Short mmCIF file of C-alpha atoms in Angstrom, two decimals:
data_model
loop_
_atom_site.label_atom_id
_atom_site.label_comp_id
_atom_site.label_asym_id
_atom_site.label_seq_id
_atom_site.Cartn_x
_atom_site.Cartn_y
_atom_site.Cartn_z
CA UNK A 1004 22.24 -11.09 15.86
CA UNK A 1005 20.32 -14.29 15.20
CA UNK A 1006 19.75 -14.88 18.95
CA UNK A 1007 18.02 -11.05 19.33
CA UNK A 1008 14.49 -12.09 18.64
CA UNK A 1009 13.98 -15.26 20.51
CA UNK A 1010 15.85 -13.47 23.15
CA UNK A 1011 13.23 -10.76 22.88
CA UNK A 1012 10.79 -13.40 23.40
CA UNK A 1013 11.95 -14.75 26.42
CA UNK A 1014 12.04 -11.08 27.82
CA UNK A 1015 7.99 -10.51 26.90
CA UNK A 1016 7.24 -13.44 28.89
CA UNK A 1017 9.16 -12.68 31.81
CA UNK A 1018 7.04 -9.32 31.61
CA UNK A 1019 3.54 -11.07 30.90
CA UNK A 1020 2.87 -12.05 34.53
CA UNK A 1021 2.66 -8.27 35.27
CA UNK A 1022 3.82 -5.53 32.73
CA UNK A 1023 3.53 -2.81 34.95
CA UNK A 1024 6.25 -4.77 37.11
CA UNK A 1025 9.77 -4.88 36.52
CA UNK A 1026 11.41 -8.29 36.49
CA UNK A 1027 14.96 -9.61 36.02
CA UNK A 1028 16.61 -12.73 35.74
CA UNK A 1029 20.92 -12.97 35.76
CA UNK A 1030 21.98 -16.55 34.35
CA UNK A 1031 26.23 -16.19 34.37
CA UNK A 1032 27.50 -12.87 33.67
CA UNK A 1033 24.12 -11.83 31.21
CA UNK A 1034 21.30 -10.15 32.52
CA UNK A 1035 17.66 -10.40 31.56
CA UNK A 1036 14.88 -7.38 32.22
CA UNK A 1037 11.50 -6.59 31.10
CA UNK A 1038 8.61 -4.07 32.86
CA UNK A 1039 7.19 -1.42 32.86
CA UNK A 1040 10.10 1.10 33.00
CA UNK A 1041 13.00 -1.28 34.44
CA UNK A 1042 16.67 1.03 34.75
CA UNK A 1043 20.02 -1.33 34.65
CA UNK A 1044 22.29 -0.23 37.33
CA UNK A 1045 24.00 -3.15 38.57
CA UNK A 1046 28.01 -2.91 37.44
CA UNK A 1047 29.63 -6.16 36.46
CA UNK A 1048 27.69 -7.16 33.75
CA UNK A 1049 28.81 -8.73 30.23
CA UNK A 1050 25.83 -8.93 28.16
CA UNK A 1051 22.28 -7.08 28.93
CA UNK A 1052 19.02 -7.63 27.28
CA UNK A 1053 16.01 -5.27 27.94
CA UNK A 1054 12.36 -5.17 26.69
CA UNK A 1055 9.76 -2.90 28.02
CA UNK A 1056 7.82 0.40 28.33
CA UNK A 1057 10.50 2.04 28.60
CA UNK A 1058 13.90 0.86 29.13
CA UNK A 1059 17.31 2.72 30.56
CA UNK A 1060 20.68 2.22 30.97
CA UNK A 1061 22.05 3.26 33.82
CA UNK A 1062 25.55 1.36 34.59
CA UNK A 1063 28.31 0.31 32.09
CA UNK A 1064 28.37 -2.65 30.29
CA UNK A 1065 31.07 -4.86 29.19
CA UNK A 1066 29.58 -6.79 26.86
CA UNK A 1067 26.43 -6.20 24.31
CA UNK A 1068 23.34 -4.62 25.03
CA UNK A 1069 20.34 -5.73 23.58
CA UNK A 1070 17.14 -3.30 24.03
CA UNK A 1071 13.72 -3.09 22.69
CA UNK A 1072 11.36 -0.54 24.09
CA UNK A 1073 8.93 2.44 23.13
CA UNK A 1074 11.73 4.90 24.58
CA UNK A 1075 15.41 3.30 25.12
CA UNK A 1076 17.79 5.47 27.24
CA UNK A 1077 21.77 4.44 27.03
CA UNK A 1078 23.46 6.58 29.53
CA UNK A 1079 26.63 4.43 30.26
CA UNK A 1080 29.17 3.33 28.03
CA UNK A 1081 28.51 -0.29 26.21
CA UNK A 1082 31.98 -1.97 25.66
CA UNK A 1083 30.53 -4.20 23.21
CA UNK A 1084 27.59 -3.99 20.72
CA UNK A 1085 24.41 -2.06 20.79
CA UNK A 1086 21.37 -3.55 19.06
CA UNK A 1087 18.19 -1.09 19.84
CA UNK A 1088 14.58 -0.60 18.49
CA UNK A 1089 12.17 1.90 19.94
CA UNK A 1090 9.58 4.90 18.82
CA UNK A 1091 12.60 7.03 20.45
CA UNK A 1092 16.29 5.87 21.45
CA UNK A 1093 18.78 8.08 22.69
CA UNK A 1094 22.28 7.31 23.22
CA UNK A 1095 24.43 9.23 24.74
CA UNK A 1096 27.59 7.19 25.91
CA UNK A 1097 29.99 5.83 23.45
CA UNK A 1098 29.54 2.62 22.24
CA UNK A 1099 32.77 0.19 22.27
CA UNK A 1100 31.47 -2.44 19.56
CA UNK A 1101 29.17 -2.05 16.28
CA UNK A 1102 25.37 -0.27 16.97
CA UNK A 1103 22.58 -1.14 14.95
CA UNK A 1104 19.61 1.05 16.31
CA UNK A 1105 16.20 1.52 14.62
CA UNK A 1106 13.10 4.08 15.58
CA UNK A 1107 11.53 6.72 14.74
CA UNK A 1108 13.65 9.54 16.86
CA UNK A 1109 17.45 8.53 17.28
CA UNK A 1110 19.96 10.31 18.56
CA UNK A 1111 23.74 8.37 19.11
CA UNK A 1112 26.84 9.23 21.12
CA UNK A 1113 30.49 7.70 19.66
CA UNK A 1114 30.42 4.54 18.23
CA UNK A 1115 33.71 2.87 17.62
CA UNK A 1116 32.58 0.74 15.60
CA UNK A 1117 30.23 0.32 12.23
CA UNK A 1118 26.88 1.71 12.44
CA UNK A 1119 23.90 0.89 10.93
CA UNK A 1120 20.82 3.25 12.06
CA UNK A 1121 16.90 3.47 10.28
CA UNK A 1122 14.40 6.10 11.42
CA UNK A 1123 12.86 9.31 10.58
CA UNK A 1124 15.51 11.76 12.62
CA UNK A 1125 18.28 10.47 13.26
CA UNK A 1126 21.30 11.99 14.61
CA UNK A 1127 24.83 10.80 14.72
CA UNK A 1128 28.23 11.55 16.19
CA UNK A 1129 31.73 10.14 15.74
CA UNK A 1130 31.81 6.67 14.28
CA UNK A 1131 34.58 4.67 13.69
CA UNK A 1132 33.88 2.82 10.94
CA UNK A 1133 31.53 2.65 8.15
CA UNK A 1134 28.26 4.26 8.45
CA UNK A 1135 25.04 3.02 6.58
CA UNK A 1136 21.82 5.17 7.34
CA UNK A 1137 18.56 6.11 6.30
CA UNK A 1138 15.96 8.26 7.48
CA UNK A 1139 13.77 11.39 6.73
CA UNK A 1140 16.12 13.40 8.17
CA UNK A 1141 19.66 12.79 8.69
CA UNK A 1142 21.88 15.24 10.99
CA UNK A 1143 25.57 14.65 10.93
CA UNK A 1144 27.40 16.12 13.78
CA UNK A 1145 31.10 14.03 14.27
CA UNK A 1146 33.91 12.31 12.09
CA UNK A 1147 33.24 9.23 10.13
CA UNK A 1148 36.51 7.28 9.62
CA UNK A 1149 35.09 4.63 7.01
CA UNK A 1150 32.63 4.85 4.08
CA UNK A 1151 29.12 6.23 4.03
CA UNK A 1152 26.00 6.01 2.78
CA UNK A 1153 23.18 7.91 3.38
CA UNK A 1154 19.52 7.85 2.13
CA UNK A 1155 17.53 10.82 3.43
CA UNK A 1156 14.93 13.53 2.43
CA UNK A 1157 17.02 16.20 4.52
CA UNK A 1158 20.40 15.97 5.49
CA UNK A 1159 22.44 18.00 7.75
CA UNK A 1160 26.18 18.46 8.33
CA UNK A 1161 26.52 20.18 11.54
CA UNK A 1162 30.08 22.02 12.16
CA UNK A 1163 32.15 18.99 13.69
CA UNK A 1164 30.83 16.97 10.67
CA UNK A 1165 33.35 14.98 8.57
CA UNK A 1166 33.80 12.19 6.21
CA UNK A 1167 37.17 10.43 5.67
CA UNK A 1168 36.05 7.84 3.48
CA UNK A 1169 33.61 7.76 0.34
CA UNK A 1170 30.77 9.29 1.03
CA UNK A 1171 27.16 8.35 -1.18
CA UNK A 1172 24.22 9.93 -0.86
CA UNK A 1173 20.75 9.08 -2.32
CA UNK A 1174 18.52 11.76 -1.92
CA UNK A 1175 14.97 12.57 -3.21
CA UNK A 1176 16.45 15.67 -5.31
CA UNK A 1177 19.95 15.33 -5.76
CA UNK A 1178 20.00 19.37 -6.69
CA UNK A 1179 18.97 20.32 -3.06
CA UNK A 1180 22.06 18.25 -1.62
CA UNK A 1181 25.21 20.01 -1.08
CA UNK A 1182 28.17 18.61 0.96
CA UNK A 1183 30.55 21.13 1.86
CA UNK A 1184 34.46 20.45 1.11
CA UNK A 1185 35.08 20.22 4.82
CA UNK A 1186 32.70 17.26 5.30
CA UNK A 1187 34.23 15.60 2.23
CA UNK A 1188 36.17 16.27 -1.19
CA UNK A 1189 34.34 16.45 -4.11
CA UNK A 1190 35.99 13.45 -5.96
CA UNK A 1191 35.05 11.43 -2.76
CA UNK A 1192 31.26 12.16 -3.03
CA UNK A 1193 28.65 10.76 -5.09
CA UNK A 1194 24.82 11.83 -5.23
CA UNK A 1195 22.27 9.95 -6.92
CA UNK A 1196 18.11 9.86 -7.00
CA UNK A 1197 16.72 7.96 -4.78
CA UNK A 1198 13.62 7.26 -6.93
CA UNK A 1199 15.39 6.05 -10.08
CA UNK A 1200 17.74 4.06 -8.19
CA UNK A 1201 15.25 1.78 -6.43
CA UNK A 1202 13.19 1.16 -9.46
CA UNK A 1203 16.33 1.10 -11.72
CA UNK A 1204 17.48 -1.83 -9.02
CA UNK A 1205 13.93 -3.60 -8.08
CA UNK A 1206 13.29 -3.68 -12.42
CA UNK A 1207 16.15 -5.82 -12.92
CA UNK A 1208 15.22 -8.00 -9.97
CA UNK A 1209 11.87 -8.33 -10.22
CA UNK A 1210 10.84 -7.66 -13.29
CA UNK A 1211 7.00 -7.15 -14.43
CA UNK A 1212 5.44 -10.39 -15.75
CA UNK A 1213 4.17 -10.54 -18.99
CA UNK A 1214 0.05 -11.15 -18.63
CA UNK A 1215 -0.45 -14.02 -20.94
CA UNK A 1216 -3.46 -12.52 -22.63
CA UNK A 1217 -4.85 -15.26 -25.39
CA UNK A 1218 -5.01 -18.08 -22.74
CA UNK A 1219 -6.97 -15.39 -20.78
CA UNK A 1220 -9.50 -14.61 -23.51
CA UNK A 1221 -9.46 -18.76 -24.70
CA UNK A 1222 -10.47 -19.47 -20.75
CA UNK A 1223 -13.20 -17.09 -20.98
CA UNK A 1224 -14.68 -18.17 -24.72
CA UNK A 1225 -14.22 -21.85 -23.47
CA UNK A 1226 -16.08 -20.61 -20.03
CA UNK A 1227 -19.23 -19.32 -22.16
CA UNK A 1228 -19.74 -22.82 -24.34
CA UNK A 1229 -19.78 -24.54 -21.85
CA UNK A 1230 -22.68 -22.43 -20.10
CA UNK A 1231 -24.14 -22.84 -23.43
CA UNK A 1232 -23.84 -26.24 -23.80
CA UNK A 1233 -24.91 -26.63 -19.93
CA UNK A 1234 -27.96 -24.68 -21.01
CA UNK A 1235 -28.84 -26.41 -24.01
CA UNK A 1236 -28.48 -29.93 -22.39
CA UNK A 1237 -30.61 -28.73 -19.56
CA UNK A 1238 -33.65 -27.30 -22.61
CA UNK A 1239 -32.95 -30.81 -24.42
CA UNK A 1240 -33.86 -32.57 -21.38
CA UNK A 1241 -36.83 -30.46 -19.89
CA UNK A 1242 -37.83 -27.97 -23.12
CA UNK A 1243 -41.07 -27.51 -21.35
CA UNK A 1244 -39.66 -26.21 -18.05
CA UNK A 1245 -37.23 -23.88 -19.14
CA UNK A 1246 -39.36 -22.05 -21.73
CA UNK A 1247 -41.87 -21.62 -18.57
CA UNK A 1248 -38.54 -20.60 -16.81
CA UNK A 1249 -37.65 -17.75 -18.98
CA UNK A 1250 -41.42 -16.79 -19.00
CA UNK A 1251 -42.16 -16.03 -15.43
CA UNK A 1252 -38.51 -14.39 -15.21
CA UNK A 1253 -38.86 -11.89 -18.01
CA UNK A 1254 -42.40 -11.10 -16.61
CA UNK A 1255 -41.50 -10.52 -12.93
CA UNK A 1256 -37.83 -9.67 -13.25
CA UNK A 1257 -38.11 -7.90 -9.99
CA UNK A 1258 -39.96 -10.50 -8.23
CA UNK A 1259 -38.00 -12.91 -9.45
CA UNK A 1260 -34.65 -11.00 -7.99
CA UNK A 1261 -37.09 -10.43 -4.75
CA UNK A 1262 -37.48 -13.99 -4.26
CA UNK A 1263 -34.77 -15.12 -5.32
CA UNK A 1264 -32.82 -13.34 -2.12
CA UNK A 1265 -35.38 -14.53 -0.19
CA UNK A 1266 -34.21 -18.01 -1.13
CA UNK A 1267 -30.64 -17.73 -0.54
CA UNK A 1268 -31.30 -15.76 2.78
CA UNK A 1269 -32.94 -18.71 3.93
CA UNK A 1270 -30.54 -21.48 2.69
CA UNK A 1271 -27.47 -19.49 3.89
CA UNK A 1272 -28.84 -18.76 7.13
CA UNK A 1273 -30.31 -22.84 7.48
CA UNK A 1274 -26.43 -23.53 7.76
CA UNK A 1275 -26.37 -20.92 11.50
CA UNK A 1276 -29.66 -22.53 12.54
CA UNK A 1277 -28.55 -25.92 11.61
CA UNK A 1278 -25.04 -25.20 14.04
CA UNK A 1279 -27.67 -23.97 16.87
CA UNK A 1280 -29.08 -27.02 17.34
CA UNK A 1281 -25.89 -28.99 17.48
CA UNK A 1282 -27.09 -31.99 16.03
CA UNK A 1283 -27.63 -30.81 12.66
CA UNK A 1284 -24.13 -29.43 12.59
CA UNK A 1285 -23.83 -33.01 10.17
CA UNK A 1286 -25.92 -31.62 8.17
CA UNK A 1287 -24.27 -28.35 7.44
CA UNK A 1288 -21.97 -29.66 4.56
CA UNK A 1289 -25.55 -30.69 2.90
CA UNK A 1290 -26.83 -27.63 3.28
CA UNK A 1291 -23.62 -26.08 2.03
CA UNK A 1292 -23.47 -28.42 -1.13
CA UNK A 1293 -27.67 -27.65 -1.92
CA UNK A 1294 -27.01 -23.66 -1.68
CA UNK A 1295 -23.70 -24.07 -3.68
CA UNK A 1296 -25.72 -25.70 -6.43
CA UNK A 1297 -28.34 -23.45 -6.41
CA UNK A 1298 -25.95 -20.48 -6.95
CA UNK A 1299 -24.63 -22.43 -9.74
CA UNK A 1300 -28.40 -23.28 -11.32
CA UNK A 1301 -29.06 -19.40 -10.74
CA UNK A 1302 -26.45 -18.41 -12.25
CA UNK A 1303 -27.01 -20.56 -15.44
CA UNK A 1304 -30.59 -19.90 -15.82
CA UNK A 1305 -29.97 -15.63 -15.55
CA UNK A 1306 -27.44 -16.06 -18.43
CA UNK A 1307 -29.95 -17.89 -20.49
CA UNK A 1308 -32.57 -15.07 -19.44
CA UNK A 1309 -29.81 -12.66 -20.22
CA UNK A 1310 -29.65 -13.57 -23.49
CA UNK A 1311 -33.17 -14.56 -24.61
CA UNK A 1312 -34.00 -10.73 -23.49
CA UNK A 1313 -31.09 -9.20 -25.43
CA UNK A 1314 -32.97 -11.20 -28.29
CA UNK A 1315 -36.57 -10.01 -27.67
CA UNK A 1316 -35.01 -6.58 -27.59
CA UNK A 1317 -33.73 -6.38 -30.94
CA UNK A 1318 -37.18 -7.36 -32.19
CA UNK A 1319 -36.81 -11.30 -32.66
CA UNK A 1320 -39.16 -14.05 -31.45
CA UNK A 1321 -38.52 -17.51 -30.16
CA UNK A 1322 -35.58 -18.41 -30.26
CA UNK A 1323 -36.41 -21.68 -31.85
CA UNK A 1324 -34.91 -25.10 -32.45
CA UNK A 1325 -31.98 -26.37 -30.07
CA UNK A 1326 -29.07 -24.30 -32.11
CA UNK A 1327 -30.36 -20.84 -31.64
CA UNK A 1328 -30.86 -21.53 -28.12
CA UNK A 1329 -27.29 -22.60 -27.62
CA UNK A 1330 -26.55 -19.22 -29.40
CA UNK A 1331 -28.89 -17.40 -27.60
CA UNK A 1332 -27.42 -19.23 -24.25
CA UNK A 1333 -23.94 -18.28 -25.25
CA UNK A 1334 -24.25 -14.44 -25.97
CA UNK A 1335 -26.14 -14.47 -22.32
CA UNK A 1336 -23.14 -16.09 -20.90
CA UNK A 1337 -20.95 -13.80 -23.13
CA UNK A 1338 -23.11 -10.16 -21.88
CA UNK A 1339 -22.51 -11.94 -18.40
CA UNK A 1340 -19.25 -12.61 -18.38
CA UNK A 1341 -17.91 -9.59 -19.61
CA UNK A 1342 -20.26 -7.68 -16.48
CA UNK A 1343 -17.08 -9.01 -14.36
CA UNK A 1344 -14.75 -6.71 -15.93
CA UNK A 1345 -16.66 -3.23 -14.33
CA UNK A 1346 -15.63 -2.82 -11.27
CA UNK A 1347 -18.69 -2.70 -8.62
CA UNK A 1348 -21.65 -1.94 -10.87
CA UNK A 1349 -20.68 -5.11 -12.71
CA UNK A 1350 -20.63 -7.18 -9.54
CA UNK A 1351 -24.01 -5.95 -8.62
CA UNK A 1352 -25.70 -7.01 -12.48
CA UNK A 1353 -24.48 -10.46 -11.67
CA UNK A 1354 -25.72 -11.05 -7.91
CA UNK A 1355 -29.07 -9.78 -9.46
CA UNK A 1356 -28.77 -12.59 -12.62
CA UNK A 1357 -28.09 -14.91 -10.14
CA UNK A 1358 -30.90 -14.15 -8.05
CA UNK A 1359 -32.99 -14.10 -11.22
CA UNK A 1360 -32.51 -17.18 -11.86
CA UNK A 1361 -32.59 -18.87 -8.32
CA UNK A 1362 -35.95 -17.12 -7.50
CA UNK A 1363 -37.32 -18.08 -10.98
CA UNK A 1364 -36.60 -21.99 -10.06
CA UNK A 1365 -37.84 -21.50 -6.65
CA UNK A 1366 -41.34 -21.02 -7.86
CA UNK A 1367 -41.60 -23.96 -9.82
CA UNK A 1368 -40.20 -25.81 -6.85
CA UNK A 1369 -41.75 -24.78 -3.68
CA UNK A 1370 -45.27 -24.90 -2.93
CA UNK A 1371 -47.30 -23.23 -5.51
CA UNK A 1372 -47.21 -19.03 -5.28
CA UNK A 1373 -45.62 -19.26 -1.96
CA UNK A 1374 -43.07 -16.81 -3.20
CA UNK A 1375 -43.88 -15.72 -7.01
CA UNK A 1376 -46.89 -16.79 -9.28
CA UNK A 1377 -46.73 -19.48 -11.69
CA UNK A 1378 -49.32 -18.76 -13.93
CA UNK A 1379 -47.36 -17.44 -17.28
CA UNK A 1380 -50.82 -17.47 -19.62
CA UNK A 1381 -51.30 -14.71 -21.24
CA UNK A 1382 -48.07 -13.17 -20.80
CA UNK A 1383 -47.24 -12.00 -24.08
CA UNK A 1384 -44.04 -13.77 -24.44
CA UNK A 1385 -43.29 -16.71 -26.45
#
């Protein structure tokens, strides 16, 4: 079983040169096939591993078959086991050993052994030992000398059908399930939801983590002093040039926004140009590093707007004196923040702070009105 998919493997590649070509390769008594639509017919082998289009079974095995396919055909009797996976596999001979088959259409012959089958119809005849499947639905046409267990929406007993062991069912509504006494005794069968079973199962595994919420809220306070405090550091250095900051932004808000995509356009799209010219692929990480910081600077400056406008519009002037601006900073930072928590619109409100901001510095860095007017006289706005 751990050999199946490297041995898979090595069957793809012996089909790569030429898919629509059938290859083989026999090392010993085990044979090796991949194609298009290769057929086994050659007697006297043990062990046979297939991978292709469409793969068939022709000749008897001795030994285990090993088959991967969209459509897998068995039409000879395995002696051994059958491992199989394929949109649609349909066995017809009887199967010496265990089968473990997976699709989405099965249909099986006798298996002497256990089976264990997954798809979304599956049929199944006599099986000699235990029996675990699960599928959409589930026809049941032979005698099952061990246990079973079935999960299915549908289930079918057809009239050969028969259970000699226990037989357990989980079923999407155990009231539509009913096993008739000649598949199995009632004291032998047990029916249960599907639906609370799994959860019932996966709480006690895994079991929902507790979302630590005070560390989450103490991040996000901590998070909006320190914007302050970057704020009021950056007004106790350069008072002048942020109050002409907030000017020209809550003047030309939309210019601002205008230019300031204009300005990240450009240094985003520096960092293509830059890898066009080869040489100044060294100089991408600067580039990287200068729009990084500008993001950051934009970002910093729009909260500070934020909040100096959410003052203005309750009527006060100013603000004045280095503490009010670190309050003002922080409920900008605070309004900001919390914009993260709706979904999409919120998203939007923050690209357009930060491009408030990174348009607003623009000005007063590039050339003078090359992208939005410096001139804040006579404004209105103090």
């Amino acid at each position: 079983m751990a050999l199946f998919l490297p041995l898979l493997a090595l069957l793809f590649l012996l089909a790569a040169p030429a898919f629509a070509e059938n290859t083989n390769l026999s090392i010993g008594q085990d044979r090796y096939e991949a194609g298009d639509a290769p057929v086994f017919d050659t007697p006297g082998v043990t062990d046979l591993f297939m991978a292709a289009n469409k793969v068939g079974v022709a000749a008897p095995i001795a030994g285990s078959a090993y088959l991967a396919g969209r459509r897998v055909r068995v039409d000879a009797a395995i002696g051994g086991d059958l491992l199989a996976a394929g949109y649609s596999v349909d066995v017809s001979a009887p199967i010496g050993g265990n089968a473990s088959v997976t699709g989405y259409e099965i249909s099986l012959g006798p298996v002497a052994g256990n089976l264990r089958a997954a798809g979304a119809e599956v049929q199944v005849s006599d099986v000699g030992g235990y029996a675990l499947i699960t599928g959409g639905d589930v026809t049941l046409n032979g005698v099952i000398a061990g246990d079973v267990i079935l999960a299915a929406e549908t289930i079918i007993f057809g009239e050969g059908a028969r259970v000699d062991g226990k037989l357990r069912i989980f079923a999407e509504d155990p009231e539509d399930i009913t096993v008739p006494a000649s598949v199995a005794t009632a004291d032998r069968v047990t029916i249960e939801p599907m639906k609370a079973h799994s959860e019932a199962a996966w709480a006690k595994r895994m079991p929902t983590p507790e979302v630590p919420v005070w560390p989450i809220v103490g991040g996000f306070l901590a998070g909006v002093v320190i914007s302050g405090l970057i704020a009021l550091l950056v007004i106790a250095v350069a008072p002048n040039a942020v109050q002409n900051w907030r000017r020209l932004a809550l003047a030309h808000p939309g210019r601002a926004i205008w230019s300031g995509f204009v300005v990240t356009s450009a240094l985003a799209g520096s960092g293509f140009v830059l890898m066009l010219t080869i040489i100044g692929v060294f100089l991408l990480p600067v580039m990287l590093i200068i729009t990084g910081v500008a993001i950051f600077a934009g970002y910093a400056l729009g909260s500070y707007v934020l909040g100096v406008g959410l003052w203005h519009a309750i009527g006060k002037q100013g603000p004045d004196g280095l503490p009010l601006k670190f309050a003002v900073a922080c409920l900008g930072a605070f309004v900001a923040g919390l914009a993260w928590l709706v979904p999409v619109a919120g998203w939007f409100f923050v690209l357009g702070l930060t491009l408030l901001g990174i348009g607003t510095l623009a000005a007063f860095v590039l050339p003078a009105n090359l992208l939005l007017r410096r001139d804040t006289k006579g404004l209105g706005i103090v």
